[in-house]
């Protein structure tokens, strides 16, 4: 493996509620960092379905691409996330014969989970974009503490409307 590449594990796909974004989370196990990549809803579903091993009755796009590669005798050796340009992650499919194919990161990841191919990331991209797992955990702990503090100060009457159809206090 090239020393400027770091192998990542696909943790899964999450939907961020406040911003209504779909994010695929990639874990750098050696460095203790998470690389979040915002993807479209359809791409997120494709990654999650591939991870779960869901086999549709008819092949979806990424299943089709995996079948085409296999029928041509081509092997997806690995996926590389090679750049972050204007907020967009760029990837390449690296075939067993060394050929490289430009790809959107979401499509590359969806194909990688279907072919059990490793996902690697340029170290510079990871250093610029990854979040430290400890920082993410402490932010989550802080949010939980804030919510607990809120619960300590609120009671059920705060959520009961006075008239039928009233949803409670307005902000």
mmCIF file with all atom_site columns, C-alpha atoms in Angstrom:
data_model
loop_
_atom_site.group_PDB
_atom_site.id
_atom_site.type_symbol
_atom_site.label_atom_id
_atom_site.label_alt_id
_atom_site.label_comp_id
_atom_site.label_asym_id
_atom_site.label_entity_id
_atom_site.label_seq_id
_atom_site.pdbx_PDB_ins_code
_atom_site.Cartn_x
_atom_site.Cartn_y
_atom_site.Cartn_z
_atom_site.occupancy
_atom_site.B_iso_or_equiv
_atom_site.pdbx_formal_charge
_atom_site.auth_seq_id
_atom_site.auth_comp_id
_atom_site.auth_asym_id
_atom_site.auth_atom_id
_atom_site.pdbx_PDB_model_num
ATOM 1   C CA . UNK A 1 1   ? 0.000   0.000   0.000   1.00 0.00 ? 1   UNK A CA 1
ATOM 2   C CA . UNK A 1 2   ? 1.166   3.499   -0.839  1.00 0.00 ? 2   UNK A CA 1
ATOM 3   C CA . UNK A 1 3   ? 2.375   5.319   2.301   1.00 0.00 ? 3   UNK A CA 1
ATOM 4   C CA . UNK A 1 4   ? 0.281   8.411   1.517   1.00 0.00 ? 4   UNK A CA 1
ATOM 5   C CA . UNK A 1 5   ? -2.925  6.342   1.681   1.00 0.00 ? 5   UNK A CA 1
ATOM 6   C CA . UNK A 1 6   ? -4.833  5.414   4.824   1.00 0.00 ? 6   UNK A CA 1
ATOM 7   C CA . UNK A 1 7   ? -7.288  2.514   4.884   1.00 0.00 ? 7   UNK A CA 1
ATOM 8   C CA . UNK A 1 8   ? -10.766 3.383   6.111   1.00 0.00 ? 8   UNK A CA 1
ATOM 9   C CA . UNK A 1 9   ? -13.612 1.215   7.330   1.00 0.00 ? 9   UNK A CA 1
ATOM 10  C CA . UNK A 1 10  ? -17.130 2.075   6.157   1.00 0.00 ? 10  UNK A CA 1
ATOM 11  C CA . UNK A 1 11  ? -19.004 2.547   9.437   1.00 0.00 ? 11  UNK A CA 1
ATOM 12  C CA . UNK A 1 12  ? -22.340 3.229   7.842   1.00 0.00 ? 12  UNK A CA 1
ATOM 13  C CA . UNK A 1 13  ? -24.737 5.844   6.619   1.00 0.00 ? 13  UNK A CA 1
ATOM 14  C CA . UNK A 1 14  ? -26.507 8.298   8.906   1.00 0.00 ? 14  UNK A CA 1
ATOM 15  C CA . UNK A 1 15  ? -29.117 10.948  8.348   1.00 0.00 ? 15  UNK A CA 1
ATOM 16  C CA . UNK A 1 16  ? -28.369 14.201  10.136  1.00 0.00 ? 16  UNK A CA 1
ATOM 17  C CA . UNK A 1 17  ? -31.705 15.528  11.275  1.00 0.00 ? 17  UNK A CA 1
ATOM 18  C CA . UNK A 1 18  ? -31.122 19.255  11.781  1.00 0.00 ? 18  UNK A CA 1
ATOM 19  C CA . UNK A 1 19  ? -29.653 19.747  8.302   1.00 0.00 ? 19  UNK A CA 1
ATOM 20  C CA . UNK A 1 20  ? -31.484 16.799  6.690   1.00 0.00 ? 20  UNK A CA 1
ATOM 21  C CA . UNK A 1 21  ? -28.242 15.542  5.168   1.00 0.00 ? 21  UNK A CA 1
ATOM 22  C CA . UNK A 1 22  ? -27.173 11.989  4.466   1.00 0.00 ? 22  UNK A CA 1
ATOM 23  C CA . UNK A 1 23  ? -23.623 11.274  5.607   1.00 0.00 ? 23  UNK A CA 1
ATOM 24  C CA . UNK A 1 24  ? -21.449 8.221   5.079   1.00 0.00 ? 24  UNK A CA 1
ATOM 25  C CA . UNK A 1 25  ? -18.991 7.750   7.945   1.00 0.00 ? 25  UNK A CA 1
ATOM 26  C CA . UNK A 1 26  ? -15.552 6.285   7.285   1.00 0.00 ? 26  UNK A CA 1
ATOM 27  C CA . UNK A 1 27  ? -13.306 5.289   10.183  1.00 0.00 ? 27  UNK A CA 1
ATOM 28  C CA . UNK A 1 28  ? -9.533  5.587   10.230  1.00 0.00 ? 28  UNK A CA 1
ATOM 29  C CA . UNK A 1 29  ? -8.948  2.890   12.840  1.00 0.00 ? 29  UNK A CA 1
ATOM 30  C CA . UNK A 1 30  ? -5.224  3.565   13.116  1.00 0.00 ? 30  UNK A CA 1
ATOM 31  C CA . UNK A 1 31  ? -5.607  7.308   13.584  1.00 0.00 ? 31  UNK A CA 1
ATOM 32  C CA . UNK A 1 32  ? -8.826  7.365   15.578  1.00 0.00 ? 32  UNK A CA 1
ATOM 33  C CA . UNK A 1 33  ? -10.535 9.710   13.134  1.00 0.00 ? 33  UNK A CA 1
ATOM 34  C CA . UNK A 1 34  ? -13.849 9.688   11.272  1.00 0.00 ? 34  UNK A CA 1
ATOM 35  C CA . UNK A 1 35  ? -14.218 11.059  7.770   1.00 0.00 ? 35  UNK A CA 1
ATOM 36  C CA . UNK A 1 36  ? -17.809 12.217  7.167   1.00 0.00 ? 36  UNK A CA 1
ATOM 37  C CA . UNK A 1 37  ? -18.846 12.548  3.526   1.00 0.00 ? 37  UNK A CA 1
ATOM 38  C CA . UNK A 1 38  ? -22.181 14.147  2.680   1.00 0.00 ? 38  UNK A CA 1
ATOM 39  C CA . UNK A 1 39  ? -23.910 12.150  -0.063  1.00 0.00 ? 39  UNK A CA 1
ATOM 40  C CA . UNK A 1 40  ? -27.282 12.220  -1.748  1.00 0.00 ? 40  UNK A CA 1
ATOM 41  C CA . UNK A 1 41  ? -30.204 10.240  -0.348  1.00 0.00 ? 41  UNK A CA 1
ATOM 42  C CA . UNK A 1 42  ? -30.114 7.720   -3.218  1.00 0.00 ? 42  UNK A CA 1
ATOM 43  C CA . UNK A 1 43  ? -26.354 7.222   -2.893  1.00 0.00 ? 43  UNK A CA 1
ATOM 44  C CA . UNK A 1 44  ? -26.678 6.801   0.867   1.00 0.00 ? 44  UNK A CA 1
ATOM 45  C CA . UNK A 1 45  ? -29.366 4.167   0.369   1.00 0.00 ? 45  UNK A CA 1
ATOM 46  C CA . UNK A 1 46  ? -27.141 2.373   -2.164  1.00 0.00 ? 46  UNK A CA 1
ATOM 47  C CA . UNK A 1 47  ? -24.234 2.281   0.292   1.00 0.00 ? 47  UNK A CA 1
ATOM 48  C CA . UNK A 1 48  ? -26.432 1.098   3.177   1.00 0.00 ? 48  UNK A CA 1
ATOM 49  C CA . UNK A 1 49  ? -28.069 -1.599  1.020   1.00 0.00 ? 49  UNK A CA 1
ATOM 50  C CA . UNK A 1 50  ? -24.672 -2.843  -0.157  1.00 0.00 ? 50  UNK A CA 1
ATOM 51  C CA . UNK A 1 51  ? -23.368 -2.915  3.388   1.00 0.00 ? 51  UNK A CA 1
ATOM 52  C CA . UNK A 1 52  ? -26.404 -4.857  4.546   1.00 0.00 ? 52  UNK A CA 1
ATOM 53  C CA . UNK A 1 53  ? -26.021 -7.343  1.698   1.00 0.00 ? 53  UNK A CA 1
ATOM 54  C CA . UNK A 1 54  ? -29.464 -6.527  0.296   1.00 0.00 ? 54  UNK A CA 1
ATOM 55  C CA . UNK A 1 55  ? -29.933 -8.168  -3.104  1.00 0.00 ? 55  UNK A CA 1
ATOM 56  C CA . UNK A 1 56  ? -32.662 -6.443  -5.115  1.00 0.00 ? 56  UNK A CA 1
ATOM 57  C CA . UNK A 1 57  ? -34.835 -8.495  -7.485  1.00 0.00 ? 57  UNK A CA 1
ATOM 58  C CA . UNK A 1 58  ? -33.248 -6.614  -10.399 1.00 0.00 ? 58  UNK A CA 1
ATOM 59  C CA . UNK A 1 59  ? -29.740 -5.122  -10.258 1.00 0.00 ? 59  UNK A CA 1
ATOM 60  C CA . UNK A 1 60  ? -29.455 -1.513  -9.221  1.00 0.00 ? 60  UNK A CA 1
ATOM 61  C CA . UNK A 1 61  ? -26.730 0.659   -10.784 1.00 0.00 ? 61  UNK A CA 1
ATOM 62  C CA . UNK A 1 62  ? -23.911 -0.319  -8.406  1.00 0.00 ? 62  UNK A CA 1
ATOM 63  C CA . UNK A 1 63  ? -24.887 -3.998  -8.522  1.00 0.00 ? 63  UNK A CA 1
ATOM 64  C CA . UNK A 1 64  ? -24.863 -3.771  -12.314 1.00 0.00 ? 64  UNK A CA 1
ATOM 65  C CA . UNK A 1 65  ? -21.416 -2.171  -12.341 1.00 0.00 ? 65  UNK A CA 1
ATOM 66  C CA . UNK A 1 66  ? -20.063 -4.888  -10.039 1.00 0.00 ? 66  UNK A CA 1
ATOM 67  C CA . UNK A 1 67  ? -21.534 -7.539  -12.377 1.00 0.00 ? 67  UNK A CA 1
ATOM 68  C CA . UNK A 1 68  ? -20.048 -5.855  -15.451 1.00 0.00 ? 68  UNK A CA 1
ATOM 69  C CA . UNK A 1 69  ? -16.602 -5.761  -13.842 1.00 0.00 ? 69  UNK A CA 1
ATOM 70  C CA . UNK A 1 70  ? -16.887 -9.409  -12.884 1.00 0.00 ? 70  UNK A CA 1
ATOM 71  C CA . UNK A 1 71  ? -18.106 -10.516 -16.322 1.00 0.00 ? 71  UNK A CA 1
ATOM 72  C CA . UNK A 1 72  ? -15.193 -8.680  -17.953 1.00 0.00 ? 72  UNK A CA 1
ATOM 73  C CA . UNK A 1 73  ? -12.745 -10.375 -15.611 1.00 0.00 ? 73  UNK A CA 1
ATOM 74  C CA . UNK A 1 74  ? -11.799 -7.055  -14.023 1.00 0.00 ? 74  UNK A CA 1
ATOM 75  C CA . UNK A 1 75  ? -11.135 -6.844  -10.299 1.00 0.00 ? 75  UNK A CA 1
ATOM 76  C CA . UNK A 1 76  ? -11.748 -3.755  -8.215  1.00 0.00 ? 76  UNK A CA 1
ATOM 77  C CA . UNK A 1 77  ? -8.553  -3.807  -6.204  1.00 0.00 ? 77  UNK A CA 1
ATOM 78  C CA . UNK A 1 78  ? -9.406  -0.765  -4.124  1.00 0.00 ? 78  UNK A CA 1
ATOM 79  C CA . UNK A 1 79  ? -11.149 2.590   -3.985  1.00 0.00 ? 79  UNK A CA 1
ATOM 80  C CA . UNK A 1 80  ? -9.110  5.700   -3.314  1.00 0.00 ? 80  UNK A CA 1
ATOM 81  C CA . UNK A 1 81  ? -10.502 9.015   -2.105  1.00 0.00 ? 81  UNK A CA 1
ATOM 82  C CA . UNK A 1 82  ? -7.959  11.261  -3.763  1.00 0.00 ? 82  UNK A CA 1
ATOM 83  C CA . UNK A 1 83  ? -9.068  14.865  -3.345  1.00 0.00 ? 83  UNK A CA 1
ATOM 84  C CA . UNK A 1 84  ? -11.468 17.344  -1.807  1.00 0.00 ? 84  UNK A CA 1
ATOM 85  C CA . UNK A 1 85  ? -12.140 20.113  -4.324  1.00 0.00 ? 85  UNK A CA 1
ATOM 86  C CA . UNK A 1 86  ? -14.608 22.906  -3.565  1.00 0.00 ? 86  UNK A CA 1
ATOM 87  C CA . UNK A 1 87  ? -16.242 20.755  -0.882  1.00 0.00 ? 87  UNK A CA 1
ATOM 88  C CA . UNK A 1 88  ? -16.631 17.711  -3.163  1.00 0.00 ? 88  UNK A CA 1
ATOM 89  C CA . UNK A 1 89  ? -14.769 14.463  -2.515  1.00 0.00 ? 89  UNK A CA 1
ATOM 90  C CA . UNK A 1 90  ? -13.196 12.880  -5.602  1.00 0.00 ? 90  UNK A CA 1
ATOM 91  C CA . UNK A 1 91  ? -12.366 9.199   -5.814  1.00 0.00 ? 91  UNK A CA 1
ATOM 92  C CA . UNK A 1 92  ? -10.823 6.699   -8.187  1.00 0.00 ? 92  UNK A CA 1
ATOM 93  C CA . UNK A 1 93  ? -11.554 3.044   -8.770  1.00 0.00 ? 93  UNK A CA 1
ATOM 94  C CA . UNK A 1 94  ? -8.264  1.153   -8.993  1.00 0.00 ? 94  UNK A CA 1
ATOM 95  C CA . UNK A 1 95  ? -8.523  -2.043  -11.008 1.00 0.00 ? 95  UNK A CA 1
ATOM 96  C CA . UNK A 1 96  ? -6.312  -5.086  -10.607 1.00 0.00 ? 96  UNK A CA 1
ATOM 97  C CA . UNK A 1 97  ? -4.385  -4.253  -13.786 1.00 0.00 ? 97  UNK A CA 1
ATOM 98  C CA . UNK A 1 98  ? -3.562  -0.761  -12.462 1.00 0.00 ? 98  UNK A CA 1
ATOM 99  C CA . UNK A 1 99  ? -6.142  1.153   -14.485 1.00 0.00 ? 99  UNK A CA 1
ATOM 100 C CA . UNK A 1 100 ? -7.727  4.042   -12.613 1.00 0.00 ? 100 UNK A CA 1
ATOM 101 C CA . UNK A 1 101 ? -11.263 5.292   -13.217 1.00 0.00 ? 101 UNK A CA 1
ATOM 102 C CA . UNK A 1 102 ? -12.505 8.672   -11.990 1.00 0.00 ? 102 UNK A CA 1
ATOM 103 C CA . UNK A 1 103 ? -15.533 8.344   -9.710  1.00 0.00 ? 103 UNK A CA 1
ATOM 104 C CA . UNK A 1 104 ? -17.709 10.195  -7.285  1.00 0.00 ? 104 UNK A CA 1
ATOM 105 C CA . UNK A 1 105 ? -16.760 9.156   -3.761  1.00 0.00 ? 105 UNK A CA 1
ATOM 106 C CA . UNK A 1 106 ? -20.296 7.940   -3.025  1.00 0.00 ? 106 UNK A CA 1
ATOM 107 C CA . UNK A 1 107 ? -20.367 5.686   -6.103  1.00 0.00 ? 107 UNK A CA 1
ATOM 108 C CA . UNK A 1 108 ? -16.904 4.339   -5.334  1.00 0.00 ? 108 UNK A CA 1
ATOM 109 C CA . UNK A 1 109 ? -17.901 3.499   -1.756  1.00 0.00 ? 109 UNK A CA 1
ATOM 110 C CA . UNK A 1 110 ? -21.164 1.866   -2.904  1.00 0.00 ? 110 UNK A CA 1
ATOM 111 C CA . UNK A 1 111 ? -19.167 -0.320  -5.296  1.00 0.00 ? 111 UNK A CA 1
ATOM 112 C CA . UNK A 1 112 ? -16.509 -1.096  -2.684  1.00 0.00 ? 112 UNK A CA 1
ATOM 113 C CA . UNK A 1 113 ? -19.047 -2.441  -0.177  1.00 0.00 ? 113 UNK A CA 1
ATOM 114 C CA . UNK A 1 114 ? -20.513 -4.699  -2.884  1.00 0.00 ? 114 UNK A CA 1
ATOM 115 C CA . UNK A 1 115 ? -17.133 -6.107  -3.916  1.00 0.00 ? 115 UNK A CA 1
ATOM 116 C CA . UNK A 1 116 ? -15.533 -6.195  -0.447  1.00 0.00 ? 116 UNK A CA 1
ATOM 117 C CA . UNK A 1 117 ? -12.819 -3.891  -1.758  1.00 0.00 ? 117 UNK A CA 1
ATOM 118 C CA . UNK A 1 118 ? -10.828 -1.679  0.601   1.00 0.00 ? 118 UNK A CA 1
ATOM 119 C CA . UNK A 1 119 ? -11.474 2.058   0.781   1.00 0.00 ? 119 UNK A CA 1
ATOM 120 C CA . UNK A 1 120 ? -8.357  4.174   1.111   1.00 0.00 ? 120 UNK A CA 1
ATOM 121 C CA . UNK A 1 121 ? -7.928  7.909   1.455   1.00 0.00 ? 121 UNK A CA 1
ATOM 122 C CA . UNK A 1 122 ? -5.089  10.268  0.665   1.00 0.00 ? 122 UNK A CA 1
ATOM 123 C CA . UNK A 1 123 ? -3.513  11.246  3.976   1.00 0.00 ? 123 UNK A CA 1
ATOM 124 C CA . UNK A 1 124 ? -3.723  14.968  3.131   1.00 0.00 ? 124 UNK A CA 1
ATOM 125 C CA . UNK A 1 125 ? -7.490  14.724  2.481   1.00 0.00 ? 125 UNK A CA 1
ATOM 126 C CA . UNK A 1 126 ? -7.967  12.865  5.751   1.00 0.00 ? 126 UNK A CA 1
ATOM 127 C CA . UNK A 1 127 ? -5.899  15.405  7.694   1.00 0.00 ? 127 UNK A CA 1
ATOM 128 C CA . UNK A 1 128 ? -7.918  18.288  6.238   1.00 0.00 ? 128 UNK A CA 1
ATOM 129 C CA . UNK A 1 129 ? -11.386 16.744  6.614   1.00 0.00 ? 129 UNK A CA 1
ATOM 130 C CA . UNK A 1 130 ? -11.483 14.057  9.303   1.00 0.00 ? 130 UNK A CA 1
ATOM 131 C CA . UNK A 1 131 ? -12.820 14.527  12.808  1.00 0.00 ? 131 UNK A CA 1
ATOM 132 C CA . UNK A 1 132 ? -11.051 13.142  15.823  1.00 0.00 ? 132 UNK A CA 1
ATOM 133 C CA . UNK A 1 133 ? -13.193 10.383  17.337  1.00 0.00 ? 133 UNK A CA 1
ATOM 134 C CA . UNK A 1 134 ? -12.508 11.659  20.862  1.00 0.00 ? 134 UNK A CA 1
ATOM 135 C CA . UNK A 1 135 ? -13.672 15.165  19.908  1.00 0.00 ? 135 UNK A CA 1
ATOM 136 C CA . UNK A 1 136 ? -16.842 13.763  18.340  1.00 0.00 ? 136 UNK A CA 1
ATOM 137 C CA . UNK A 1 137 ? -17.510 11.649  21.436  1.00 0.00 ? 137 UNK A CA 1
ATOM 138 C CA . UNK A 1 138 ? -16.966 14.582  23.796  1.00 0.00 ? 138 UNK A CA 1
ATOM 139 C CA . UNK A 1 139 ? -19.294 16.778  21.690  1.00 0.00 ? 139 UNK A CA 1
ATOM 140 C CA . UNK A 1 140 ? -21.948 14.055  21.943  1.00 0.00 ? 140 UNK A CA 1
ATOM 141 C CA . UNK A 1 141 ? -21.425 13.779  25.713  1.00 0.00 ? 141 UNK A CA 1
ATOM 142 C CA . UNK A 1 142 ? -21.812 17.540  25.997  1.00 0.00 ? 142 UNK A CA 1
ATOM 143 C CA . UNK A 1 143 ? -25.092 17.437  24.029  1.00 0.00 ? 143 UNK A CA 1
ATOM 144 C CA . UNK A 1 144 ? -26.403 14.658  26.294  1.00 0.00 ? 144 UNK A CA 1
ATOM 145 C CA . UNK A 1 145 ? -25.504 16.684  29.392  1.00 0.00 ? 145 UNK A CA 1
ATOM 146 C CA . UNK A 1 146 ? -27.261 19.768  27.971  1.00 0.00 ? 146 UNK A CA 1
ATOM 147 C CA . UNK A 1 147 ? -30.376 17.702  27.238  1.00 0.00 ? 147 UNK A CA 1
ATOM 148 C CA . UNK A 1 148 ? -30.340 16.237  30.763  1.00 0.00 ? 148 UNK A CA 1
ATOM 149 C CA . UNK A 1 149 ? -30.063 19.752  32.201  1.00 0.00 ? 149 UNK A CA 1
ATOM 150 C CA . UNK A 1 150 ? -33.042 20.789  30.065  1.00 0.00 ? 150 UNK A CA 1
ATOM 151 C CA . UNK A 1 151 ? -35.054 17.812  31.333  1.00 0.00 ? 151 UNK A CA 1
ATOM 152 C CA . UNK A 1 152 ? -34.281 18.804  34.917  1.00 0.00 ? 152 UNK A CA 1
ATOM 153 C CA . UNK A 1 153 ? -35.883 22.220  34.353  1.00 0.00 ? 153 UNK A CA 1
ATOM 154 C CA . UNK A 1 154 ? -38.959 21.214  32.363  1.00 0.00 ? 154 UNK A CA 1
ATOM 155 C CA . UNK A 1 155 ? -42.207 19.581  33.430  1.00 0.00 ? 155 UNK A CA 1
ATOM 156 C CA . UNK A 1 156 ? -45.104 17.943  31.592  1.00 0.00 ? 156 UNK A CA 1
ATOM 157 C CA . UNK A 1 157 ? -47.286 21.077  31.825  1.00 0.00 ? 157 UNK A CA 1
ATOM 158 C CA . UNK A 1 158 ? -44.782 22.883  29.586  1.00 0.00 ? 158 UNK A CA 1
ATOM 159 C CA . UNK A 1 159 ? -45.917 20.668  26.706  1.00 0.00 ? 159 UNK A CA 1
ATOM 160 C CA . UNK A 1 160 ? -49.679 20.714  27.253  1.00 0.00 ? 160 UNK A CA 1
ATOM 161 C CA . UNK A 1 161 ? -51.670 23.191  25.166  1.00 0.00 ? 161 UNK A CA 1
ATOM 162 C CA . UNK A 1 162 ? -54.499 25.222  26.652  1.00 0.00 ? 162 UNK A CA 1
ATOM 163 C CA . UNK A 1 163 ? -56.860 24.901  23.664  1.00 0.00 ? 163 UNK A CA 1
ATOM 164 C CA . UNK A 1 164 ? -57.603 21.900  21.500  1.00 0.00 ? 164 UNK A CA 1
ATOM 165 C CA . UNK A 1 165 ? -55.064 21.811  18.665  1.00 0.00 ? 165 UNK A CA 1
ATOM 166 C CA . UNK A 1 166 ? -52.579 23.983  20.550  1.00 0.00 ? 166 UNK A CA 1
ATOM 167 C CA . UNK A 1 167 ? -49.171 22.335  20.300  1.00 0.00 ? 167 UNK A CA 1
ATOM 168 C CA . UNK A 1 168 ? -47.782 23.844  23.453  1.00 0.00 ? 168 UNK A CA 1
ATOM 169 C CA . UNK A 1 169 ? -45.619 26.885  24.091  1.00 0.00 ? 169 UNK A CA 1
ATOM 170 C CA . UNK A 1 170 ? -44.463 28.806  21.053  1.00 0.00 ? 170 UNK A CA 1
ATOM 171 C CA . UNK A 1 171 ? -40.881 29.827  20.688  1.00 0.00 ? 171 UNK A CA 1
#
